[in-house]
Coordinates of C-alpha atoms in Angstrom, one line a residue:
M1300 CA 31.4 35.1 4.2
F1301 CA 29.8 34.7 7.8
A1302 CA 26.5 36.7 7.0
S1303 CA 25.9 33.7 4.3
M1304 CA 26.7 30.9 6.7
K1305 CA 24.0 32.7 9.2
K1306 CA 21.5 32.9 6.8
T1307 CA 22.2 29.3 5.8
E1308 CA 21.5 28.2 9.6
Q1309 CA 18.2 30.2 9.6
T1310 CA 17.0 28.6 6.7
K1311 CA 17.7 25.0 7.8
K1312 CA 16.3 26.3 11.2
Y1313 CA 12.9 27.4 9.9
R1314 CA 12.5 25.1 6.8
V1315 CA 9.2 23.5 7.1
P1316 CA 9.9 19.3 6.8
Y1317 CA 8.5 17.4 3.7
G1318 CA 8.2 13.8 2.9
T1319 CA 6.3 10.9 4.7
F1320 CA 6.3 10.5 8.7
E1321 CA 5.1 8.1 11.2
L1322 CA 2.5 9.2 13.6
F1323 CA 1.2 6.3 15.2
D1324 CA 2.5 2.7 15.5
A1325 CA 0.8 0.4 18.1
D1326 CA -1.4 -2.6 18.9
I1327 CA -5.0 -1.7 19.4
P1328 CA -7.6 -4.4 20.7
F1329 CA -10.6 -4.4 18.2
T1330 CA -13.8 -6.3 18.7
C1331 CA -13.9 -8.3 15.4
Q1332 CA -17.8 -8.7 14.0
N1333 CA -17.8 -11.7 11.2
G1334 CA -21.6 -12.4 11.2
E1335 CA -22.6 -13.5 14.5
N1336 CA -19.1 -14.6 15.7
K1337 CA -17.6 -11.9 17.9
E1338 CA -14.2 -11.9 19.0
V1339 CA -11.0 -9.3 20.6
I1340 CA -8.5 -9.3 18.5
N1341 CA -5.3 -7.4 18.6
F1342 CA -4.3 -5.8 15.4
H1343 CA -1.4 -3.4 14.6
L1344 CA -2.5 -0.2 13.6
K1345 CA -0.1 2.6 11.8
M1346 CA -0.8 5.9 10.7
S1347 CA 1.4 8.0 8.5
K1348 CA 0.8 11.6 6.8
K1349 CA 2.9 13.0 4.1
R1350 CA 3.7 17.0 3.8
L1351 CA 4.8 18.8 0.9
L1352 CA 6.2 22.0 2.1
D1353 CA 3.6 23.6 4.3
T1354 CA 0.7 21.3 3.2
L1355 CA -0.3 18.4 4.3
K1356 CA -1.4 15.9 1.5
W1357 CA -2.9 12.9 2.8
L1358 CA -3.2 10.6 6.0
K1359 CA -2.6 6.7 5.7
F1360 CA -3.6 4.1 7.7
E1361 CA -2.5 0.4 7.8
I1362 CA -3.6 -2.4 9.7
T1363 CA -1.1 -5.6 10.2
L1364 CA -2.0 -9.3 11.9
D1365 CA 0.7 -11.1 13.8
S1366 CA -1.0 -14.6 13.1
D1367 CA -1.3 -13.8 9.2
I1368 CA 2.3 -11.8 8.4
F1369 CA 0.9 -11.1 4.9
Y1370 CA -2.5 -9.8 6.3
L1371 CA -2.2 -6.1 5.5
I1372 CA -5.0 -3.5 4.6
E1373 CA -4.9 0.6 4.2
S1374 CA -7.1 3.5 3.9
K1375 CA -6.0 6.7 2.6
F1376 CA -7.6 10.0 3.7
T1377 CA -6.6 12.8 1.3
A1378 CA -7.1 16.6 1.6
E1379 CA -9.4 16.9 -1.0
D1380 CA -11.9 14.4 0.9
Y1381 CA -11.3 16.7 4.2
D1382 CA -12.6 19.4 2.2
K1383 CA -15.7 17.4 1.4
L1384 CA -16.3 16.2 5.0
I1385 CA -16.1 20.0 6.2
Q1386 CA -18.3 21.4 3.5
Q1387 CA -21.2 18.2 5.4
S1388 CA -20.1 18.8 8.7
K1389 CA -19.4 22.8 8.8
T1390 CA -16.4 22.3 11.2
K1391 CA -13.6 25.0 11.2
A1392 CA -10.6 22.6 12.1
N1393 CA -8.2 22.3 9.2
F1394 CA -6.5 19.5 7.5
E1395 CA -3.5 19.7 9.9
Q1396 CA -5.6 19.9 12.8
F1397 CA -7.8 17.1 12.0
A1398 CA -5.1 14.8 11.6
Y1399 CA -3.8 15.5 15.5
E1400 CA -7.3 15.0 16.6
L1401 CA -7.5 11.5 15.0
L1402 CA -3.9 11.0 16.5
D1403 CA -5.5 11.6 19.9
I1404 CA -8.5 9.2 19.3
L1405 CA -5.9 6.6 18.3
R1406 CA -3.9 6.8 21.4
N1407 CA -7.2 7.1 23.5
T1408 CA -8.4 3.7 22.1
T1409 CA -5.2 2.2 23.7
K1410 CA -5.3 3.7 27.0
N1411 CA -8.8 4.0 27.8
Q1412 CA -10.2 0.9 26.7
K1413 CA -13.3 1.0 28.6
K1414 CA -14.4 4.3 27.1
Y1415 CA -13.5 3.5 23.8
N1416 CA -14.9 0.8 21.7
V1417 CA -13.2 -0.4 18.1
T1418 CA -15.3 -2.9 16.0
F1419 CA -13.6 -4.3 12.9
Y1420 CA -16.1 -5.6 10.5
P1421 CA -14.2 -7.6 8.0
N1422 CA -15.4 -8.3 4.1
E1423 CA -14.4 -9.7 0.5
D1424 CA -12.3 -6.3 -0.4
G1425 CA -11.0 -5.3 3.5
A1426 CA -12.9 -4.2 6.3
K1427 CA -14.9 -1.4 8.1
I1428 CA -14.1 0.0 11.2
I1429 CA -16.2 2.0 13.6
I1430 CA -14.4 3.8 16.8
Q1431 CA -17.0 4.9 19.3
K1432 CA -16.3 6.5 22.4
L1433 CA -18.9 5.3 25.4
T1434 CA -20.0 7.9 27.6
D1435 CA -22.8 7.4 30.8
L1436 CA -25.5 9.1 28.1
Q1437 CA -24.8 7.8 24.8
I1438 CA -22.3 6.1 22.3
I1439 CA -20.8 8.7 20.2
E1440 CA -19.7 7.1 16.8
L1441 CA -16.1 9.0 16.2
L1442 CA -14.6 7.4 12.9
T1443 CA -15.8 5.2 10.5
P1444 CA -12.7 4.3 7.7
T1445 CA -13.2 1.8 5.0
F1446 CA -9.9 -0.2 4.3
V1447 CA -9.2 -2.2 1.4
K1448 CA -6.5 -5.0 0.8
A1449 CA -3.4 -3.7 -0.2
N1450 CA -1.7 -4.9 -3.7
N1451 CA -0.1 -8.1 -3.6
S1452 CA 3.5 -6.6 -4.1
D1453 CA 3.1 -4.5 -1.1
A1454 CA 1.9 -7.0 1.3
L1455 CA 4.3 -9.7 0.2
T1456 CA 7.4 -7.3 0.6
R1457 CA 5.8 -6.4 4.2
G1458 CA 5.6 -10.1 5.2
N1459 CA 8.9 -10.8 3.9
N1460 CA 10.6 -7.8 5.8
K1461 CA 8.4 -9.4 9.2
I1462 CA 10.3 -12.9 8.3
E1463 CA 13.4 -11.3 7.9
A1464 CA 13.2 -9.5 11.2
L1465 CA 12.3 -12.8 12.8
K1466 CA 15.1 -14.3 11.8
Q1467 CA 17.5 -11.8 13.3
K1468 CA 15.7 -12.3 16.6
L1469 CA 16.1 -16.1 16.4
Y1470 CA 20.0 -15.6 15.3
A1471 CA 20.9 -13.3 18.1
K1472 CA 18.9 -15.7 20.4
E1473 CA 21.0 -18.4 19.2
S1474 CA 24.3 -16.5 19.6
E1475 CA 23.2 -15.9 23.5
I1476 CA 22.1 -19.7 24.0
K1477 CA 25.8 -20.6 22.5
Q1478 CA 27.4 -18.4 24.8
F1479 CA 25.3 -19.5 27.7
F1480 CA 26.7 -22.9 27.1
K1481 CA 30.0 -22.1 26.5
E1482 CA 30.2 -20.3 30.2
I1483 CA 28.8 -23.6 31.9
K1484 CA 31.1 -25.6 30.1
K1485 CA 34.2 -23.6 31.0
K1486 CA 33.3 -23.5 34.8
D1487 CA 32.0 -27.1 35.2
A1488 CA 32.9 -29.2 32.3
V1489 CA 31.2 -32.5 34.3
M1490 CA 28.1 -30.5 35.1
Y1491 CA 27.6 -29.7 31.2
D1492 CA 28.5 -33.3 29.9
L1493 CA 25.9 -34.7 32.5
Y1494 CA 23.2 -32.0 32.0
F1495 CA 23.8 -29.8 29.0
K1496 CA 25.9 -31.1 26.1
K1497 CA 22.5 -32.9 24.9
L1498 CA 21.0 -29.4 24.8
D1499 CA 24.0 -27.8 23.1
I1500 CA 23.1 -26.2 19.4

């Protein structure tokens, strides 16, 4: 019995995780280039990965925009895509290492904005993004992913989730305000009637 329990514990300890995992979730300032117009906009970029046993199957990138809750574009990079890439570039890094190299690049774009430039080129189908590293001698192009619009169902679900989250925040604030007025009324009813009664909700 005890031997069986020990074996089970060891299996759990060394089991390789599988499923979808979030790697990056943050705002990144993009230089939005739309024709001759150029402006810096904070987009929200999320990067996730999917594992099946000990194999990394794909990396997925999603971009959303606070000013448009239903805006959602995405890009997926599979292990097969990476195999084609390494044949061209002759890199020795495996797909897993490549994923964490991408993660480092994304983290650096948020921390060292003077050394990295992210340019966003919107189009009818989605957008193209160019991530560059700025050095004293040259500009190095690191990534050029192409994003496509997510299907309407996914965009609608994501937008509705944002609305629901915003509602919950507003309800929480409403409760705080009600409690605030209640405390004032309890401590000084005259002051409450003079200054706060009209504002009470």
